[in-house]
Amino acid sequence: MKVHQIQVGNMQNFSYIVEDEETSEAIVIDPSWDLIELEMVIKRNDLKIKYIVNTHHHFDHTLGNEAMAESTKAPIIQHESSELKHDITVKDGDFIEFGKSKLKVLHTPGHSQDSICLVGDGKIFSGDTLFVGNCGRIDLPGGSAKELYHSLFDILYSLDDDLVMYSGHNYGHSETSTIGQEKKTNMVMQKCTEQQFLEMMG
Ligand SMILES: [Fe+2]
């Protein structure tokens, strides 16, 4: 599985093209701005896009859905709780398969109700649930510090330390990290009670 990480727009968003190298089937994660950059990666690597996947419904992760669906003819996948237009619904535990690769869907609400992370082949696409050094905001509609606490500590904290993390924004000191590194250094991943976490998140 090969990851093309592309920074787009002016909000430090990352879009991803994730490629199954054996078959050249691929998925696009969170298309929004600068679609020409994504199209160039697709063309240069001669990729067949099987799905467009959104880590959550926020506009800076979905703005390019329609245009990308038009040019690739790929269906759009979102979590079952998303109210935004999509073609295929996934829930916690489902797998998204392309070529001989697959990514498992983890439902991680908190930043938004429909937030998902995708895990496979030693990688995690964490959307706006977890950034390098921080987590997504919880003050937008559907956000919940309480739910984020459980997503971070009951779900992400128990994952393999070696997982390489690809998040939804380039907000940290590096473009990627690992779950183990974030457990050591990310302030929102330091073990605490739910009450302490709620106080920290304001
Ligand atoms: Fe977001």
PDB file of C-alpha atoms and ligand atoms in Angstrom:
ATOM      1  CA  MET A   1       0.000   0.000   0.000  1.00  0.00           C
ATOM      2  CA  LYS A   2       1.532   3.283  -1.101  1.00  0.00           C
ATOM      3  CA  VAL A   3       0.379   6.621   0.311  1.00  0.00           C
ATOM      4  CA  HIS A   4       0.424   9.860  -1.664  1.00  0.00           C
ATOM      5  CA  GLN A   5      -0.009  12.695   0.842  1.00  0.00           C
ATOM      6  CA  ILE A   6      -0.990  15.969  -0.796  1.00  0.00           C
ATOM      7  CA  GLN A   7      -1.413  19.232   1.100  1.00  0.00           C
ATOM      8  CA  VAL A   8      -4.255  21.266  -0.395  1.00  0.00           C
ATOM      9  CA  GLY A   9      -6.059  24.588   0.039  1.00  0.00           C
ATOM     10  CA  ASN A  10      -5.226  27.222   2.614  1.00  0.00           C
ATOM     11  CA  MET A  11      -6.374  25.412   5.774  1.00  0.00           C
ATOM     12  CA  GLN A  12      -3.429  22.978   5.784  1.00  0.00           C
ATOM     13  CA  ASN A  13      -5.657  20.093   4.732  1.00  0.00           C
ATOM     14  CA  PHE A  14      -4.235  16.796   3.577  1.00  0.00           C
ATOM     15  CA  SER A  15      -5.862  14.822   0.789  1.00  0.00           C
ATOM     16  CA  TYR A  16      -4.619  11.290   0.202  1.00  0.00           C
ATOM     17  CA  ILE A  17      -4.419   8.885  -2.657  1.00  0.00           C
ATOM     18  CA  VAL A  18      -3.812   5.395  -1.320  1.00  0.00           C
ATOM     19  CA  GLU A  19      -2.596   2.949  -3.903  1.00  0.00           C
ATOM     20  CA  ASP A  20      -2.626  -0.839  -4.036  1.00  0.00           C
ATOM     21  CA  GLU A  21       0.675  -1.178  -5.835  1.00  0.00           C
ATOM     22  CA  GLU A  22       0.040  -4.676  -7.154  1.00  0.00           C
ATOM     23  CA  THR A  23      -3.134  -3.800  -9.050  1.00  0.00           C
ATOM     24  CA  SER A  24      -2.975   0.013  -9.371  1.00  0.00           C
ATOM     25  CA  GLU A  25      -6.424   0.257  -7.802  1.00  0.00           C
ATOM     26  CA  ALA A  26      -6.599   3.179  -5.384  1.00  0.00           C
ATOM     27  CA  ILE A  27      -8.855   5.260  -3.181  1.00  0.00           C
ATOM     28  CA  VAL A  28      -9.016   9.021  -2.707  1.00  0.00           C
ATOM     29  CA  ILE A  29      -9.413  10.208   0.893  1.00  0.00           C
ATOM     30  CA  ASP A  30     -10.898  13.661   1.574  1.00  0.00           C
ATOM     31  CA  PRO A  31     -10.796  15.488  -1.767  1.00  0.00           C
ATOM     32  CA  SER A  32     -11.429  19.211  -1.338  1.00  0.00           C
ATOM     33  CA  TRP A  33      -9.223  21.778  -3.061  1.00  0.00           C
ATOM     34  CA  ASP A  34      -6.411  21.555  -5.646  1.00  0.00           C
ATOM     35  CA  LEU A  35      -7.980  18.595  -7.417  1.00  0.00           C
ATOM     36  CA  ILE A  36      -5.576  19.116 -10.312  1.00  0.00           C
ATOM     37  CA  GLU A  37      -2.768  17.959  -7.993  1.00  0.00           C
ATOM     38  CA  LEU A  38      -4.700  14.780  -7.191  1.00  0.00           C
ATOM     39  CA  GLU A  39      -5.530  14.192 -10.854  1.00  0.00           C
ATOM     40  CA  MET A  40      -1.833  14.484 -11.685  1.00  0.00           C
ATOM     41  CA  VAL A  41      -0.912  11.785  -9.138  1.00  0.00           C
ATOM     42  CA  ILE A  42      -3.672   9.550 -10.512  1.00  0.00           C
ATOM     43  CA  LYS A  43      -2.531  10.071 -14.096  1.00  0.00           C
ATOM     44  CA  ARG A  44       1.200   9.819 -13.441  1.00  0.00           C
ATOM     45  CA  ASN A  45       0.760   6.500 -11.615  1.00  0.00           C
ATOM     46  CA  ASP A  46      -1.932   5.235 -13.972  1.00  0.00           C
ATOM     47  CA  LEU A  47      -4.323   4.563 -11.072  1.00  0.00           C
ATOM     48  CA  LYS A  48      -7.899   3.340 -11.193  1.00  0.00           C
ATOM     49  CA  ILE A  49      -9.850   5.022  -8.395  1.00  0.00           C
ATOM     50  CA  LYS A  50     -12.276   2.567  -6.819  1.00  0.00           C
ATOM     51  CA  TYR A  51     -13.703   4.731  -4.049  1.00  0.00           C
ATOM     52  CA  ILE A  52     -13.742   8.253  -2.710  1.00  0.00           C
ATOM     53  CA  VAL A  53     -13.726   8.084   1.100  1.00  0.00           C
ATOM     54  CA  ASN A  54     -14.443  10.945   3.510  1.00  0.00           C
ATOM     55  CA  THR A  55     -13.082  10.786   7.078  1.00  0.00           C
ATOM     56  CA  HIS A  56     -16.034  13.026   8.045  1.00  0.00           C
ATOM     57  CA  HIS A  57     -18.528  15.398   6.427  1.00  0.00           C
ATOM     58  CA  HIS A  58     -16.836  18.802   7.046  1.00  0.00           C
ATOM     59  CA  PHE A  59     -16.566  20.919   3.897  1.00  0.00           C
ATOM     60  CA  ASP A  60     -12.767  21.104   3.936  1.00  0.00           C
ATOM     61  CA  HIS A  61     -12.687  17.300   3.539  1.00  0.00           C
ATOM     62  CA  THR A  62     -15.539  16.894   1.057  1.00  0.00           C
ATOM     63  CA  LEU A  63     -15.676  19.983  -1.178  1.00  0.00           C
ATOM     64  CA  GLY A  64     -14.098  18.070  -4.072  1.00  0.00           C
ATOM     65  CA  ASN A  65     -16.373  15.020  -3.858  1.00  0.00           C
ATOM     66  CA  GLU A  66     -18.629  15.834  -6.803  1.00  0.00           C
ATOM     67  CA  ALA A  67     -15.853  16.831  -9.183  1.00  0.00           C
ATOM     68  CA  MET A  68     -13.726  13.826  -8.176  1.00  0.00           C
ATOM     69  CA  ALA A  69     -16.706  11.475  -8.574  1.00  0.00           C
ATOM     70  CA  GLU A  70     -17.369  12.973 -11.993  1.00  0.00           C
ATOM     71  CA  SER A  71     -13.803  12.499 -13.247  1.00  0.00           C
ATOM     72  CA  THR A  72     -13.150   9.054 -11.699  1.00  0.00           C
ATOM     73  CA  LYS A  73     -16.712   7.593 -11.751  1.00  0.00           C
ATOM     74  CA  ALA A  74     -15.945   6.291  -8.250  1.00  0.00           C
ATOM     75  CA  PRO A  75     -18.687   6.062  -5.577  1.00  0.00           C
ATOM     76  CA  ILE A  76     -18.402   8.119  -2.384  1.00  0.00           C
ATOM     77  CA  ILE A  77     -18.098   6.317   0.974  1.00  0.00           C
ATOM     78  CA  GLN A  78     -19.043   7.902   4.322  1.00  0.00           C
ATOM     79  CA  HIS A  79     -19.979   6.730   7.801  1.00  0.00           C
ATOM     80  CA  GLU A  80     -23.629   5.777   8.228  1.00  0.00           C
ATOM     81  CA  SER A  81     -24.300   8.796  10.459  1.00  0.00           C
ATOM     82  CA  SER A  82     -23.253  11.332   7.798  1.00  0.00           C
ATOM     83  CA  GLU A  83     -26.071  13.425   6.358  1.00  0.00           C
ATOM     84  CA  LEU A  84     -23.988  14.591   3.416  1.00  0.00           C
ATOM     85  CA  LYS A  85     -24.599  13.095  -0.047  1.00  0.00           C
ATOM     86  CA  HIS A  86     -22.805   9.757  -0.523  1.00  0.00           C
ATOM     87  CA  ASP A  87     -23.228   6.440  -2.335  1.00  0.00           C
ATOM     88  CA  ILE A  88     -21.986   3.793   0.104  1.00  0.00           C
ATOM     89  CA  THR A  89     -22.380   3.706   3.875  1.00  0.00           C
ATOM     90  CA  VAL A  90     -19.872   2.114   6.265  1.00  0.00           C
ATOM     91  CA  LYS A  91     -19.969   1.395   9.969  1.00  0.00           C
ATOM     92  CA  ASP A  92     -17.422   0.458  12.622  1.00  0.00           C
ATOM     93  CA  GLY A  93     -15.598  -2.765  11.746  1.00  0.00           C
ATOM     94  CA  ASP A  94     -16.297  -2.664   8.004  1.00  0.00           C
ATOM     95  CA  PHE A  95     -13.461  -3.031   5.505  1.00  0.00           C
ATOM     96  CA  ILE A  96     -12.825  -0.883   2.454  1.00  0.00           C
ATOM     97  CA  GLU A  97     -11.091  -3.046  -0.155  1.00  0.00           C
ATOM     98  CA  PHE A  98      -9.204  -1.912  -3.246  1.00  0.00           C
ATOM     99  CA  GLY A  99      -7.006  -4.279  -5.245  1.00  0.00           C
ATOM    100  CA  LYS A 100      -5.384  -6.598  -2.726  1.00  0.00           C
ATOM    101  CA  SER A 101      -5.361  -3.918  -0.008  1.00  0.00           C
ATOM    102  CA  LYS A 102      -7.931  -3.225   2.648  1.00  0.00           C
ATOM    103  CA  LEU A 103      -8.532  -0.649   5.354  1.00  0.00           C
ATOM    104  CA  LYS A 104     -10.657  -1.260   8.429  1.00  0.00           C
ATOM    105  CA  VAL A 105     -13.176   1.398   9.444  1.00  0.00           C
ATOM    106  CA  LEU A 106     -13.065   2.583  13.070  1.00  0.00           C
ATOM    107  CA  HIS A 107     -15.916   4.859  14.149  1.00  0.00           C
ATOM    108  CA  THR A 108     -14.268   7.596  16.240  1.00  0.00           C
ATOM    109  CA  PRO A 109     -16.876  10.294  17.032  1.00  0.00           C
ATOM    110  CA  GLY A 110     -15.921  13.411  18.975  1.00  0.00           C
ATOM    111  CA  HIS A 111     -14.708  15.925  16.387  1.00  0.00           C
ATOM    112  CA  SER A 112     -17.903  15.128  14.498  1.00  0.00           C
ATOM    113  CA  GLN A 113     -20.554  12.426  14.840  1.00  0.00           C
ATOM    114  CA  ASP A 114     -19.517  10.727  11.597  1.00  0.00           C
ATOM    115  CA  SER A 115     -15.727  10.761  12.091  1.00  0.00           C
ATOM    116  CA  ILE A 116     -13.934   7.594  11.057  1.00  0.00           C
ATOM    117  CA  CYS A 117     -10.329   6.401  11.065  1.00  0.00           C
ATOM    118  CA  LEU A 118      -9.030   3.887   8.524  1.00  0.00           C
ATOM    119  CA  VAL A 119      -6.464   1.299   9.586  1.00  0.00           C
ATOM    120  CA  GLY A 120      -4.458  -1.203   7.547  1.00  0.00           C
ATOM    121  CA  ASP A 121      -0.983  -2.225   6.352  1.00  0.00           C
ATOM    122  CA  GLY A 122       0.696  -0.487   9.296  1.00  0.00           C
ATOM    123  CA  LYS A 123      -1.037   2.805   8.637  1.00  0.00           C
ATOM    124  CA  ILE A 124      -3.838   4.866  10.145  1.00  0.00           C
ATOM    125  CA  PHE A 125      -5.694   7.668   8.408  1.00  0.00           C
ATOM    126  CA  SER A 126      -6.969   9.596  11.390  1.00  0.00           C
ATOM    127  CA  GLY A 127      -8.887  12.459   9.756  1.00  0.00           C
ATOM    128  CA  ASP A 128      -9.559  15.227  12.279  1.00  0.00           C
ATOM    129  CA  THR A 129      -9.780  12.808  15.231  1.00  0.00           C
ATOM    130  CA  LEU A 130      -6.041  12.963  15.891  1.00  0.00           C
ATOM    131  CA  PHE A 131      -3.381  15.316  14.514  1.00  0.00           C
ATOM    132  CA  VAL A 132       0.360  15.288  15.078  1.00  0.00           C
ATOM    133  CA  GLY A 133       0.513  16.902  18.544  1.00  0.00           C
ATOM    134  CA  ASN A 134      -3.196  17.658  18.935  1.00  0.00           C
ATOM    135  CA  CYS A 135      -6.762  16.558  18.180  1.00  0.00           C
ATOM    136  CA  GLY A 136      -9.666  18.018  16.244  1.00  0.00           C
ATOM    137  CA  ARG A 137     -11.872  20.723  17.747  1.00  0.00           C
ATOM    138  CA  ILE A 138     -15.017  19.655  19.555  1.00  0.00           C
ATOM    139  CA  ASP A 139     -16.987  22.911  19.425  1.00  0.00           C
ATOM    140  CA  LEU A 140     -18.579  22.452  15.991  1.00  0.00           C
ATOM    141  CA  PRO A 141     -22.102  20.967  15.597  1.00  0.00           C
ATOM    142  CA  GLY A 142     -21.988  17.247  16.461  1.00  0.00           C
ATOM    143  CA  GLY A 143     -18.718  17.650  18.351  1.00  0.00           C
ATOM    144  CA  SER A 144     -18.344  16.108  21.810  1.00  0.00           C
ATOM    145  CA  ALA A 145     -15.342  16.130  24.151  1.00  0.00           C
ATOM    146  CA  LYS A 146     -16.817  13.138  25.973  1.00  0.00           C
ATOM    147  CA  GLU A 147     -17.068  11.082  22.788  1.00  0.00           C
ATOM    148  CA  LEU A 148     -13.600  12.189  21.706  1.00  0.00           C
ATOM    149  CA  TYR A 149     -12.188  11.005  25.040  1.00  0.00           C
ATOM    150  CA  HIS A 150     -13.567   7.513  24.398  1.00  0.00           C
ATOM    151  CA  SER A 151     -12.434   7.522  20.768  1.00  0.00           C
ATOM    152  CA  LEU A 152      -8.895   8.511  21.796  1.00  0.00           C
ATOM    153  CA  PHE A 153      -8.471   6.303  24.863  1.00  0.00           C
ATOM    154  CA  ASP A 154     -10.732   3.298  24.199  1.00  0.00           C
ATOM    155  CA  ILE A 155      -9.993   2.992  20.477  1.00  0.00           C
ATOM    156  CA  LEU A 156      -6.847   4.767  19.245  1.00  0.00           C
ATOM    157  CA  TYR A 157      -4.770   4.282  22.398  1.00  0.00           C
ATOM    158  CA  SER A 158      -5.027   0.492  22.107  1.00  0.00           C
ATOM    159  CA  LEU A 159      -3.756   0.377  18.521  1.00  0.00           C
ATOM    160  CA  ASP A 160      -0.266  -0.790  17.537  1.00  0.00           C
ATOM    161  CA  ASP A 161       2.382   1.798  18.485  1.00  0.00           C
ATOM    162  CA  ASP A 162       4.093   1.323  15.126  1.00  0.00           C
ATOM    163  CA  LEU A 163       1.104   2.455  13.054  1.00  0.00           C
ATOM    164  CA  VAL A 164       2.158   5.378  10.866  1.00  0.00           C
ATOM    165  CA  MET A 165      -0.373   8.157  11.257  1.00  0.00           C
ATOM    166  CA  TYR A 166      -1.661  10.259   8.374  1.00  0.00           C
ATOM    167  CA  SER A 167      -4.021  12.941   9.646  1.00  0.00           C
ATOM    168  CA  GLY A 168      -6.469  15.370   8.079  1.00  0.00           C
ATOM    169  CA  HIS A 169      -4.415  18.549   8.536  1.00  0.00           C
ATOM    170  CA  ASN A 170      -0.749  19.512   8.559  1.00  0.00           C
ATOM    171  CA  TYR A 171      -0.918  21.106  12.013  1.00  0.00           C
ATOM    172  CA  GLY A 172       2.095  19.457  13.662  1.00  0.00           C
ATOM    173  CA  HIS A 173       5.870  19.723  13.554  1.00  0.00           C
ATOM    174  CA  SER A 174       5.955  16.889  11.018  1.00  0.00           C
ATOM    175  CA  GLU A 175       3.627  15.634   8.298  1.00  0.00           C
ATOM    176  CA  THR A 176       3.306  12.123   9.736  1.00  0.00           C
ATOM    177  CA  SER A 177       3.832  10.460  13.091  1.00  0.00           C
ATOM    178  CA  THR A 178       3.134   7.107  14.746  1.00  0.00           C
ATOM    179  CA  ILE A 179       0.560   6.124  17.344  1.00  0.00           C
ATOM    180  CA  GLY A 180       3.457   5.336  19.731  1.00  0.00           C
ATOM    181  CA  GLN A 181       5.003   8.768  19.220  1.00  0.00           C
ATOM    182  CA  GLU A 182       1.648  10.489  19.810  1.00  0.00           C
ATOM    183  CA  LYS A 183       1.110   8.432  22.980  1.00  0.00           C
ATOM    184  CA  LYS A 184       4.443   9.786  24.227  1.00  0.00           C
ATOM    185  CA  THR A 185       4.232  13.413  23.140  1.00  0.00           C
ATOM    186  CA  ASN A 186       0.684  14.473  22.202  1.00  0.00           C
ATOM    187  CA  MET A 187      -0.962  16.377  25.088  1.00  0.00           C
ATOM    188  CA  VAL A 188      -4.406  14.934  24.270  1.00  0.00           C
ATOM    189  CA  MET A 189      -3.073  11.362  24.441  1.00  0.00           C
ATOM    190  CA  GLN A 190      -1.739  11.604  27.998  1.00  0.00           C
ATOM    191  CA  LYS A 191      -3.635   9.203  30.254  1.00  0.00           C
ATOM    192  CA  CYS A 192      -6.255  11.039  32.281  1.00  0.00           C
ATOM    193  CA  THR A 193      -9.783  10.643  33.572  1.00  0.00           C
ATOM    194  CA  GLU A 194     -12.749  11.663  31.478  1.00  0.00           C
ATOM    195  CA  GLN A 195     -13.321  14.587  33.843  1.00  0.00           C
ATOM    196  CA  GLN A 196      -9.728  15.813  33.457  1.00  0.00           C
ATOM    197  CA  PHE A 197     -10.028  15.529  29.699  1.00  0.00           C
ATOM    198  CA  LEU A 198     -13.279  17.528  29.637  1.00  0.00           C
ATOM    199  CA  GLU A 199     -11.611  20.265  31.713  1.00  0.00           C
ATOM    200  CA  MET A 200      -8.583  20.350  29.408  1.00  0.00           C
ATOM    201  CA  MET A 201     -10.814  20.652  26.341  1.00  0.00           C
ATOM    202  CA  GLY A 202     -12.619  23.586  27.968  1.00  0.00           C
TER     203      GLY A 202
HETATM  204 FE    FE B   1     -13.188  18.614  10.491  1.00  0.00          FE
END
